[in-house]
Coordinates of C-alpha atoms and ligand atoms in Angstrom, one line a residue:
M1 CA -91.2 -12.3 76.1
T2 CA -91.2 -8.5 77.6
E3 CA -95.0 -6.5 76.5
L4 CA -92.3 -4.8 73.8
A5 CA -91.5 -7.4 72.2
R6 CA -94.7 -9.2 71.6
K7 CA -95.7 -6.0 70.1
Y8 CA -93.2 -5.9 67.6
F9 CA -92.6 -9.4 66.6
Q10 CA -93.8 -12.8 66.4
P11 CA -92.9 -15.6 68.3
E12 CA -91.1 -17.2 65.5
Y13 CA -90.1 -16.9 62.5
G14 CA -89.5 -19.1 58.9
H15 CA -87.4 -18.7 56.3
F16 CA -88.2 -16.4 53.1
I17 CA -88.3 -18.4 50.4
D18 CA -89.8 -18.1 46.8
G19 CA -92.5 -14.7 48.5
E20 CA -93.3 -17.2 51.5
W21 CA -92.5 -18.3 54.8
V22 CA -91.2 -21.5 55.5
K23 CA -90.1 -23.7 57.7
G24 CA -86.4 -24.9 58.2
A25 CA -85.7 -28.3 56.9
S26 CA -83.8 -28.9 59.6
G27 CA -87.1 -28.2 62.7
E28 CA -84.0 -26.8 63.9
T29 CA -85.1 -22.9 65.2
I30 CA -82.3 -20.5 67.3
E31 CA -83.7 -18.0 70.2
L32 CA -82.4 -14.9 69.9
L33 CA -82.6 -12.6 73.1
N34 CA -82.4 -9.4 74.3
P35 CA -79.6 -7.9 75.0
S36 CA -80.2 -6.0 77.8
N37 CA -82.0 -7.9 80.0
G38 CA -81.4 -11.3 78.7
E39 CA -84.8 -12.0 77.8
R40 CA -85.7 -13.9 74.6
L41 CA -87.3 -11.9 72.0
S42 CA -88.1 -14.4 69.4
L43 CA -87.4 -17.1 67.2
I44 CA -85.3 -17.8 64.4
Q45 CA -84.4 -20.7 61.3
A46 CA -81.7 -22.2 61.8
G47 CA -80.5 -23.2 58.1
N48 CA -79.0 -25.4 56.2
A49 CA -77.7 -26.8 53.0
A50 CA -81.0 -27.5 51.8
D51 CA -82.7 -24.5 53.2
A52 CA -79.7 -22.4 51.3
T53 CA -80.6 -24.2 48.1
R54 CA -83.7 -24.0 47.9
A55 CA -83.6 -19.6 47.5
V56 CA -81.1 -20.3 45.6
E57 CA -83.0 -21.7 42.8
A58 CA -85.9 -19.5 43.8
A59 CA -83.2 -16.5 43.0
A60 CA -81.9 -17.7 39.7
R61 CA -86.4 -18.3 38.5
A62 CA -87.1 -15.2 39.2
F63 CA -84.2 -13.4 37.1
K64 CA -85.6 -14.5 34.1
T65 CA -88.4 -12.1 34.2
W66 CA -87.3 -10.0 37.1
S67 CA -84.3 -9.2 35.1
R68 CA -85.6 -7.9 32.4
T69 CA -87.8 -6.0 33.2
H70 CA -88.5 -1.9 32.9
P71 CA -86.2 0.1 34.6
M72 CA -88.3 2.2 35.9
Q73 CA -90.5 -1.2 37.1
R74 CA -87.4 -1.4 40.1
A75 CA -87.0 2.1 40.8
G76 CA -90.5 2.2 42.0
I77 CA -90.2 -1.1 43.7
L78 CA -87.5 0.5 46.0
R79 CA -88.7 4.4 46.3
E80 CA -91.6 2.2 48.0
M81 CA -89.8 0.5 50.3
A82 CA -87.6 3.3 51.6
R83 CA -91.1 5.5 51.4
R84 CA -92.5 3.3 53.7
L85 CA -89.7 2.5 56.3
Q86 CA -89.0 5.6 57.1
A87 CA -93.3 6.1 57.1
R88 CA -92.5 3.7 60.6
V89 CA -89.0 5.1 61.8
A90 CA -89.7 5.2 65.7
D91 CA -91.7 0.9 65.0
Y92 CA -88.2 -0.3 63.0
A93 CA -86.1 1.9 65.1
M94 CA -87.9 0.4 68.1
M95 CA -86.8 -3.1 67.0
E96 CA -83.4 -3.1 66.1
T97 CA -82.9 -1.2 69.6
L98 CA -84.6 -4.3 71.4
D99 CA -82.4 -6.5 68.8
N100 CA -78.8 -5.4 68.9
G101 CA -79.5 -3.0 72.0
K102 CA -78.4 -0.2 70.0
P103 CA -80.2 2.9 71.6
I104 CA -83.1 4.6 70.6
R105 CA -81.6 7.8 69.9
D106 CA -79.1 6.1 67.3
S107 CA -81.4 3.5 65.3
Q108 CA -84.1 6.0 65.2
N109 CA -81.2 8.9 63.8
F110 CA -79.2 6.6 61.8
D111 CA -80.1 3.3 61.4
I112 CA -83.7 3.9 59.8
P113 CA -83.2 6.8 58.1
A114 CA -79.9 6.7 56.2
T115 CA -81.2 2.7 55.7
A116 CA -84.4 4.7 53.8
A117 CA -82.1 7.0 52.4
T118 CA -79.4 4.6 50.6
L119 CA -82.3 2.5 48.7
A120 CA -84.4 5.8 47.6
F121 CA -80.3 6.6 46.4
F122 CA -80.6 3.3 44.7
A123 CA -83.9 4.2 43.4
D124 CA -82.6 6.5 41.6
T125 CA -80.7 4.4 40.4
P126 CA -81.9 1.9 37.5
L127 CA -82.1 3.6 34.5
M128 CA -77.9 5.5 35.2
V129 CA -77.1 1.6 34.5
R130 CA -75.7 2.8 31.2
G131 CA -73.1 1.3 28.6
H132 CA -71.5 3.5 25.9
T133 CA -71.5 4.2 22.5
S134 CA -68.3 4.4 19.8
V135 CA -69.2 5.2 16.4
F136 CA -66.9 4.0 13.7
P137 CA -67.4 4.0 10.2
D138 CA -67.9 0.4 9.9
S139 CA -70.1 -0.5 13.0
L140 CA -71.1 1.2 16.3
S141 CA -69.7 -0.3 18.9
L142 CA -71.1 -0.2 22.1
T143 CA -71.3 -1.2 25.4
L144 CA -74.4 -3.0 27.9
R145 CA -74.0 -3.5 31.6
E146 CA -76.2 -6.3 32.2
P147 CA -77.9 -8.2 35.9
L148 CA -74.9 -10.6 36.7
G149 CA -77.6 -13.3 37.9
V150 CA -78.1 -15.0 41.3
C151 CA -76.5 -12.2 44.7
V152 CA -75.4 -13.3 48.0
G153 CA -75.4 -10.9 51.2
I154 CA -74.1 -12.3 53.6
T155 CA -74.5 -9.5 56.8
P156 CA -73.8 -8.7 60.8
W157 CA -75.3 -8.4 62.9
N158 CA -74.0 -4.4 64.6
I159 CA -76.1 -2.0 61.4
P160 CA -78.6 -5.3 60.8
L161 CA -81.2 -3.0 58.4
Y162 CA -78.8 -0.9 57.0
A163 CA -76.3 -3.1 55.6
A164 CA -78.9 -5.8 54.6
V165 CA -80.9 -3.5 52.7
A166 CA -79.6 -0.4 52.0
L167 CA -76.1 -1.3 51.3
K168 CA -76.4 -4.7 49.8
M169 CA -80.1 -5.1 48.4
G170 CA -80.3 -2.1 47.4
P171 CA -77.8 -2.3 44.4
A172 CA -78.8 -6.4 43.3
L173 CA -82.1 -5.4 42.3
A174 CA -81.3 -2.2 40.9
A175 CA -79.2 -3.5 38.2
G176 CA -81.8 -6.8 38.0
N177 CA -80.0 -8.9 39.7
T178 CA -82.0 -11.1 42.3
F179 CA -80.6 -11.8 46.1
V180 CA -80.9 -14.0 49.0
L181 CA -79.9 -12.4 51.6
K182 CA -78.3 -14.4 54.7
P183 CA -78.1 -11.8 57.7
A184 CA -76.8 -12.9 60.7
E185 CA -78.3 -15.4 63.2
T186 CA -77.8 -13.1 66.3
T187 CA -79.8 -10.2 65.2
C188 CA -82.1 -9.7 61.9
L189 CA -84.9 -9.1 63.4
A190 CA -86.1 -6.5 62.6
V191 CA -85.2 -7.1 58.2
L192 CA -87.6 -10.0 58.8
E193 CA -90.2 -7.9 60.0
F194 CA -89.4 -5.1 56.7
F195 CA -90.3 -8.7 54.6
K196 CA -92.9 -9.9 56.2
E197 CA -93.9 -6.1 55.5
C198 CA -92.9 -5.3 52.0
A199 CA -93.6 -8.9 50.3
D200 CA -96.2 -7.3 48.4
L201 CA -94.6 -5.7 46.1
L202 CA -91.7 -8.0 45.6
P203 CA -92.0 -10.6 42.9
P204 CA -91.8 -13.8 44.7
G205 CA -88.4 -15.5 44.5
V206 CA -86.8 -11.5 43.8
V207 CA -85.4 -11.8 47.1
N208 CA -84.8 -15.1 49.6
I209 CA -83.6 -14.4 53.3
V210 CA -82.3 -17.9 55.0
T211 CA -82.2 -17.2 58.3
G212 CA -78.9 -19.3 60.4
Y213 CA -75.7 -20.2 61.2
G214 CA -72.7 -18.7 58.9
S215 CA -71.1 -22.2 59.3
A216 CA -74.2 -24.3 58.5
V217 CA -75.8 -22.5 55.6
G218 CA -72.9 -21.0 54.0
E219 CA -70.5 -23.0 51.9
A220 CA -73.9 -24.3 50.5
L221 CA -75.4 -20.6 49.2
V222 CA -71.8 -19.0 48.4
T223 CA -70.7 -22.7 46.6
H224 CA -73.8 -23.4 44.6
P225 CA -73.8 -22.9 40.6
A226 CA -76.3 -20.5 40.4
V227 CA -75.2 -17.9 42.5
R228 CA -72.8 -14.9 40.4
K229 CA -71.5 -12.5 42.6
V230 CA -71.5 -12.7 47.5
A231 CA -70.7 -9.7 49.1
F232 CA -70.1 -9.8 52.1
T233 CA -69.3 -7.1 55.8
G234 CA -68.0 -9.3 58.7
S235 CA -65.0 -10.3 60.5
K236 CA -61.2 -11.8 58.9
P237 CA -61.3 -15.4 59.0
T238 CA -65.1 -15.4 58.0
A239 CA -64.5 -13.1 54.7
R240 CA -61.2 -15.9 54.2
K241 CA -63.8 -18.6 54.6
I242 CA -66.0 -17.1 52.6
M243 CA -63.7 -16.5 49.3
Q244 CA -61.9 -19.6 50.0
Y245 CA -66.0 -20.9 48.8
A246 CA -65.7 -18.4 46.1
S247 CA -63.1 -19.6 44.9
T248 CA -64.6 -22.8 43.3
N249 CA -67.1 -21.4 40.9
I250 CA -64.7 -18.4 40.2
I251 CA -67.4 -15.5 41.5
P252 CA -66.8 -12.1 42.1
Q253 CA -66.9 -10.4 45.8
T254 CA -66.8 -8.0 47.4
M255 CA -65.8 -7.6 51.4
E256 CA -66.4 -5.3 54.2
L257 CA -63.7 -5.9 57.1
G258 CA -63.9 -3.5 59.8
G259 CA -61.3 -1.3 61.0
K260 CA -59.0 0.2 63.0
S261 CA -59.0 4.2 62.6
A262 CA -56.6 6.5 62.7
N263 CA -58.7 9.1 64.1
I264 CA -55.5 12.7 64.5
V265 CA -56.1 15.9 66.1
C266 CA -53.7 18.4 65.0
E267 CA -52.8 21.0 67.6
D268 CA -54.2 24.3 66.0
A269 CA -57.3 21.9 66.0
D270 CA -60.9 22.5 67.9
I271 CA -60.4 20.1 70.8
D272 CA -64.0 20.7 72.0
A273 CA -65.2 19.5 68.3
A274 CA -62.5 17.1 68.4
V275 CA -63.3 15.6 72.1
E276 CA -66.7 15.4 70.5
G277 CA -65.8 13.6 68.0
A278 CA -64.1 11.1 69.8
V279 CA -66.6 10.1 72.1
M280 CA -69.3 9.0 69.3
S281 CA -66.0 7.2 68.2
T282 CA -66.4 5.5 71.3
V283 CA -69.6 5.4 72.7
F284 CA -72.4 5.4 69.4
N285 CA -73.3 2.1 68.4
K286 CA -72.1 0.7 71.4
G287 CA -68.4 1.2 69.9
E288 CA -69.5 -1.4 68.0
V289 CA -69.3 1.0 64.4
C290 CA -66.5 -1.1 61.5
I291 CA -65.9 2.6 61.0
A292 CA -65.2 4.2 63.7
G293 CA -62.0 6.0 64.9
T294 CA -60.3 3.6 67.5
R295 CA -57.2 5.2 67.3
T296 CA -57.0 8.9 68.7
F297 CA -53.3 9.8 67.6
V298 CA -53.1 13.6 69.9
H299 CA -50.6 16.1 69.0
K300 CA -48.0 16.2 72.5
K301 CA -48.7 20.3 73.0
I302 CA -52.7 19.5 73.5
Y303 CA -52.2 16.1 75.0
D304 CA -52.9 16.6 78.6
E305 CA -55.7 18.7 78.2
F306 CA -57.4 16.9 75.3
V307 CA -57.2 14.0 77.4
E308 CA -58.9 15.3 80.5
R309 CA -61.4 16.8 78.2
F310 CA -62.3 13.5 76.7
K311 CA -63.3 12.1 80.5
C312 CA -64.8 14.5 81.8
V313 CA -67.6 13.6 78.9
L314 CA -66.7 10.8 77.9
S315 CA -67.7 9.7 82.1
G316 CA -70.7 11.9 81.6
V317 CA -71.9 9.8 78.8
V318 CA -75.2 7.9 80.2
Q319 CA -75.2 4.7 79.9
G320 CA -78.6 2.4 80.6
D321 CA -81.5 1.4 78.6
P322 CA -81.5 1.4 75.2
T323 CA -84.8 2.1 74.4
Q324 CA -85.0 5.5 76.5
M325 CA -83.9 8.2 73.7
A326 CA -81.6 9.7 77.1
T327 CA -79.3 6.4 76.3
Q328 CA -76.3 7.7 75.3
L329 CA -74.8 4.0 75.4
G330 CA -76.6 0.5 75.2
P331 CA -75.4 -3.1 75.9
Q332 CA -73.1 -5.6 73.6
A333 CA -75.0 -7.3 71.0
S334 CA -74.3 -10.6 72.4
R335 CA -73.0 -12.4 74.4
I336 CA -69.9 -14.1 72.6
Q337 CA -69.1 -10.3 72.1
Y338 CA -69.0 -9.3 75.2
D339 CA -66.4 -11.5 76.6
K340 CA -64.1 -10.6 73.4
V341 CA -64.1 -6.5 74.5
C342 CA -63.8 -7.6 77.5
S343 CA -61.0 -9.8 76.7
Y344 CA -59.6 -6.7 75.1
L345 CA -60.1 -4.6 79.2
A346 CA -58.3 -7.3 80.0
L347 CA -55.4 -7.2 77.3
G348 CA -55.1 -2.8 77.4
A349 CA -53.9 -3.3 81.2
S350 CA -51.3 -5.4 80.2
E351 CA -49.8 -4.1 77.7
G352 CA -49.1 -1.2 79.5
A353 CA -52.1 1.1 78.5
R354 CA -52.7 4.1 80.8
V355 CA -56.7 3.7 82.1
V356 CA -58.2 7.2 82.2
T357 CA -61.3 6.2 82.2
G358 CA -63.6 3.0 82.5
G359 CA -61.8 -0.3 81.9
K360 CA -64.2 -2.7 83.2
A361 CA -67.8 -4.0 82.1
A362 CA -70.8 -1.9 83.9
T363 CA -73.7 -2.6 85.9
V364 CA -77.2 -1.2 85.2
A365 CA -79.6 -0.8 88.1
G366 CA -82.7 -2.5 86.8
L367 CA -80.9 -4.1 83.2
E368 CA -78.8 -6.9 86.1
K369 CA -78.3 -9.2 83.1
G370 CA -77.8 -6.4 80.6
L371 CA -74.1 -6.9 78.8
F372 CA -73.1 -3.6 79.6
I373 CA -69.6 -2.0 79.6
E374 CA -68.2 1.2 81.2
P375 CA -67.1 3.9 78.1
T376 CA -63.0 3.2 78.0
I377 CA -60.3 5.4 77.0
F378 CA -56.2 3.4 77.0
A379 CA -53.9 6.0 77.4
D380 CA -50.6 6.9 76.5
V381 CA -50.5 3.1 74.3
R382 CA -48.3 2.0 71.2
N383 CA -49.2 1.7 67.7
D384 CA -47.4 -1.6 68.2
T385 CA -49.6 -3.4 70.7
R386 CA -52.7 -5.5 70.4
I387 CA -55.1 -3.4 71.8
A388 CA -53.6 -0.4 69.2
Q389 CA -54.1 -3.0 65.6
E390 CA -56.9 -5.7 66.4
E391 CA -60.1 -4.9 66.2
I392 CA -62.1 -5.0 69.9
F393 CA -65.6 -3.1 68.8
G394 CA -66.7 -1.8 72.0
P395 CA -66.9 1.7 74.0
V396 CA -63.2 1.7 74.2
T397 CA -60.9 4.2 72.6
C398 CA -56.7 3.7 72.8
V399 CA -55.0 7.3 72.3
L400 CA -52.2 8.3 71.1
P401 CA -49.4 11.0 71.5
W402 CA -47.8 12.5 68.4
S403 CA -45.7 15.7 68.0
D404 CA -44.7 15.2 64.4
D405 CA -46.8 15.7 61.1
Q406 CA -45.1 12.6 59.3
E407 CA -44.4 10.8 62.1
V408 CA -47.9 10.0 63.0
L409 CA -48.8 10.1 59.5
D410 CA -46.6 6.8 59.4
M411 CA -48.4 5.9 62.9
A412 CA -51.9 5.8 61.9
N413 CA -51.0 4.5 58.8
A414 CA -48.8 0.5 60.7
S415 CA -51.7 -0.5 60.7
P416 CA -53.1 -3.4 58.6
Y417 CA -56.2 -2.4 57.8
G418 CA -57.4 0.8 56.2
L419 CA -61.6 1.5 56.5
G420 CA -62.1 5.2 58.1
G421 CA -59.9 8.0 59.2
G422 CA -60.5 11.2 61.1
V423 CA -58.8 14.2 61.1
W424 CA -58.9 17.6 62.9
T425 CA -56.9 21.2 62.1
N426 CA -57.5 24.6 60.9
N427 CA -55.3 24.5 58.7
L428 CA -56.2 23.7 55.1
E429 CA -53.4 22.7 53.4
R430 CA -52.5 20.4 56.7
A431 CA -55.7 18.3 55.9
Q432 CA -55.3 18.3 52.5
N433 CA -52.1 16.4 53.1
F434 CA -54.1 13.8 55.8
A435 CA -56.3 13.1 54.1
R436 CA -54.4 12.5 50.7
S437 CA -51.3 10.5 52.5
M438 CA -53.6 8.1 54.4
D439 CA -54.2 5.1 53.9
T440 CA -57.6 3.9 54.2
G441 CA -60.9 4.3 52.4
T442 CA -62.8 7.5 53.9
V443 CA -61.5 10.5 55.5
W444 CA -63.2 12.6 57.5
V445 CA -62.0 16.2 58.1
N446 CA -62.8 18.3 61.4
R447 CA -66.0 15.5 61.8
Y448 CA -66.4 12.0 63.3
Y449 CA -68.9 10.6 61.2
N450 CA -70.7 11.7 58.7
F451 CA -72.9 9.4 55.9
V452 CA -74.6 10.7 52.7
P453 CA -76.4 9.1 50.7
G454 CA -73.9 7.8 48.0
Q455 CA -71.0 8.1 49.8
P456 CA -69.0 5.7 49.5
L457 CA -68.4 2.5 51.7
G458 CA -65.1 0.7 51.8
G459 CA -61.6 -0.3 52.6
F460 CA -58.9 -0.1 51.8
K461 CA -55.8 -3.0 52.3
Q462 CA -56.8 -5.8 54.7
S463 CA -60.4 -3.6 55.6
G464 CA -61.2 -4.9 52.2
F465 CA -62.6 -4.3 48.8
G466 CA -65.4 -3.1 46.3
R467 CA -67.7 -0.2 47.5
E468 CA -71.1 0.2 49.2
G469 CA -74.2 2.7 48.7
C470 CA -72.4 5.0 46.3
Y471 CA -73.2 4.8 41.9
E472 CA -69.4 2.9 41.8
S473 CA -71.4 -0.2 43.3
L474 CA -73.4 -0.9 40.2
D475 CA -69.8 -2.1 38.9
H476 CA -70.3 -5.0 41.7
Y477 CA -73.6 -6.1 40.8
T478 CA -73.3 -5.5 36.3
Q479 CA -71.0 -7.3 34.4
L480 CA -70.0 -5.7 30.8
K481 CA -71.6 -7.5 27.3
A482 CA -69.3 -5.1 24.3
V483 CA -71.1 -5.8 20.9
V484 CA -70.4 -3.9 17.8
I485 CA -72.5 -3.7 15.5
A486 CA -71.2 -4.2 11.8
G487 CA -72.7 -1.1 9.3
R488 CA -73.0 0.0 5.5
A489 CA -69.6 0.8 5.0
A490 CA -67.1 -1.6 3.5
P491 CA -64.9 -2.9 6.5
M492 CA -62.0 -1.3 7.5
G493 CA -60.3 -4.3 8.5
L494 CA -59.1 -4.7 12.9
Y495 CA -58.4 -1.0 14.2
Ligands
LIG501 P1 -68.4 -11.3 64.0 O1 -67.1 -12.4 63.9 O2 -68.0 -10.5 64.3 O3 -69.9 -12.1 64.3 P2 -69.0 -12.7 61.5 O4 -67.9 -12.9 60.9 O5 -68.7 -14.4 62.3 O6 -68.6 -11.7 62.4 O7 -70.3 -13.2 61.2 C1 -70.1 -11.7 60.3 C2 -71.6 -12.8 59.2 O8 -71.1 -13.7 57.9 C3 -72.9 -13.1 60.0 O9 -74.4 -13.8 59.2 C4 -72.2 -14.9 60.1 O10 -73.6 -15.7 60.5 C5 -71.9 -14.8 59.2 N1 -71.1 -16.3 58.9 C6 -70.2 -17.0 59.9 N2 -69.6 -18.0 58.9 C7 -69.9 -17.6 58.0 C8 -69.2 -19.3 56.4 N3 -68.3 -19.9 57.6 N4 -70.4 -19.1 56.2 C9 -71.0 -18.2 55.5 N5 -70.8 -17.3 56.3 C10 -70.3 -16.7 57.6

């Protein structure tokens, strides 16, 4: 363990079940590595079905009282969690950076503040979970929004705290549910540390964490008869399995499954701003972002100039030790992901794309075991090739030329995904037309990446369903009940 790892992490973590840190039933552990240098950060429990069952049972017991707590009590707990996170931004940012390899500038400016802000947003919502009243001569008809029960969250490795704590636990607890989390096995140390710090706020069993491989824990978690909902962020093959598990007891799901988002640059755009957006899309969080704009469509009139400026800025990006504030691009989060990105780099060349910059793995002096990849531009890409259709999840952007608005819209929408998108133009009417015609859950105009609390995150088509981070998320964590109360007037028949 390096000094930094020793400072921030325990040598080993248990599952968090019923308010206690416990060893897994199998006794087996998983070693978590720092992707910058390959060194051990800590060990986590390799959970199994017995651990999953224990966690769900604790959550089911806790639901009996937690579901009846005063909304202001739940609000206060969420607000205090947000405050504690915000009070230690630098520490939690460093934990995410050590665990995942994301540059500290990304974890300090995005992951931790965005998680705290979204938690604060959900802290304002328990009193807003409400129904309607309709008045009839002989009755009152009410709707109540009631919590579901035990909700399971299965979360990815690229935005560990944000996905688990802000997007999934936040609305689950706000609405009065209890929660079982299965974080990604490769990057969950900041999440575990956060619940160490917040355990005193939560009645036992309200939040439980089972660590380990999804294949060993997932089915037992999702098919347990006490579980009433599953929220998942991750890959499509895993989503299909989880949807099958969810069919066992017919439980609702929300799914956020990535994208291959179109970033459309018009000939009247501010080119420097659009280049900055394309660079952000390529390097922010090492390109391990589901909503990244990885298909950049550039109008033919400015195509050569754009590609040249994009190359100039991207090749100057500072790649290296992610714990340093100057670093803009860190290592990929895991060996599996690194190998996957490398295989797409080889594929791009074989599919006839032109490598403008990058195109191969990178070596950083002093971090020779780090999983670094050069920031890469593939130009002259055809929209029907695999590099333009499949999610690469690395610092790689495809650039495609276009000349007609309808043509580029057709290409943008010719994708199985529909998560994000960008449009760069100084023509408001054109911006509106693009925004309304793109089959995608988010469209940014003259900017890429801007997350404000309460803004819905979620996809069209195979990017999934359900919306996270917003008021509407509460609908996914509640069920509507109709209550009709008879009054004194004579019954008026059915209607
Ligand atoms: P990736 O391929 O990008 O690692 P995954 O979809 O496999 O993404 O992982 C996202 C989350 O899903 C992780 O927490 C992982 O452990 C979990 N997971 C993987 N396989 C399963 C499964 N069969 N059942 C439930 N969860 C799973």
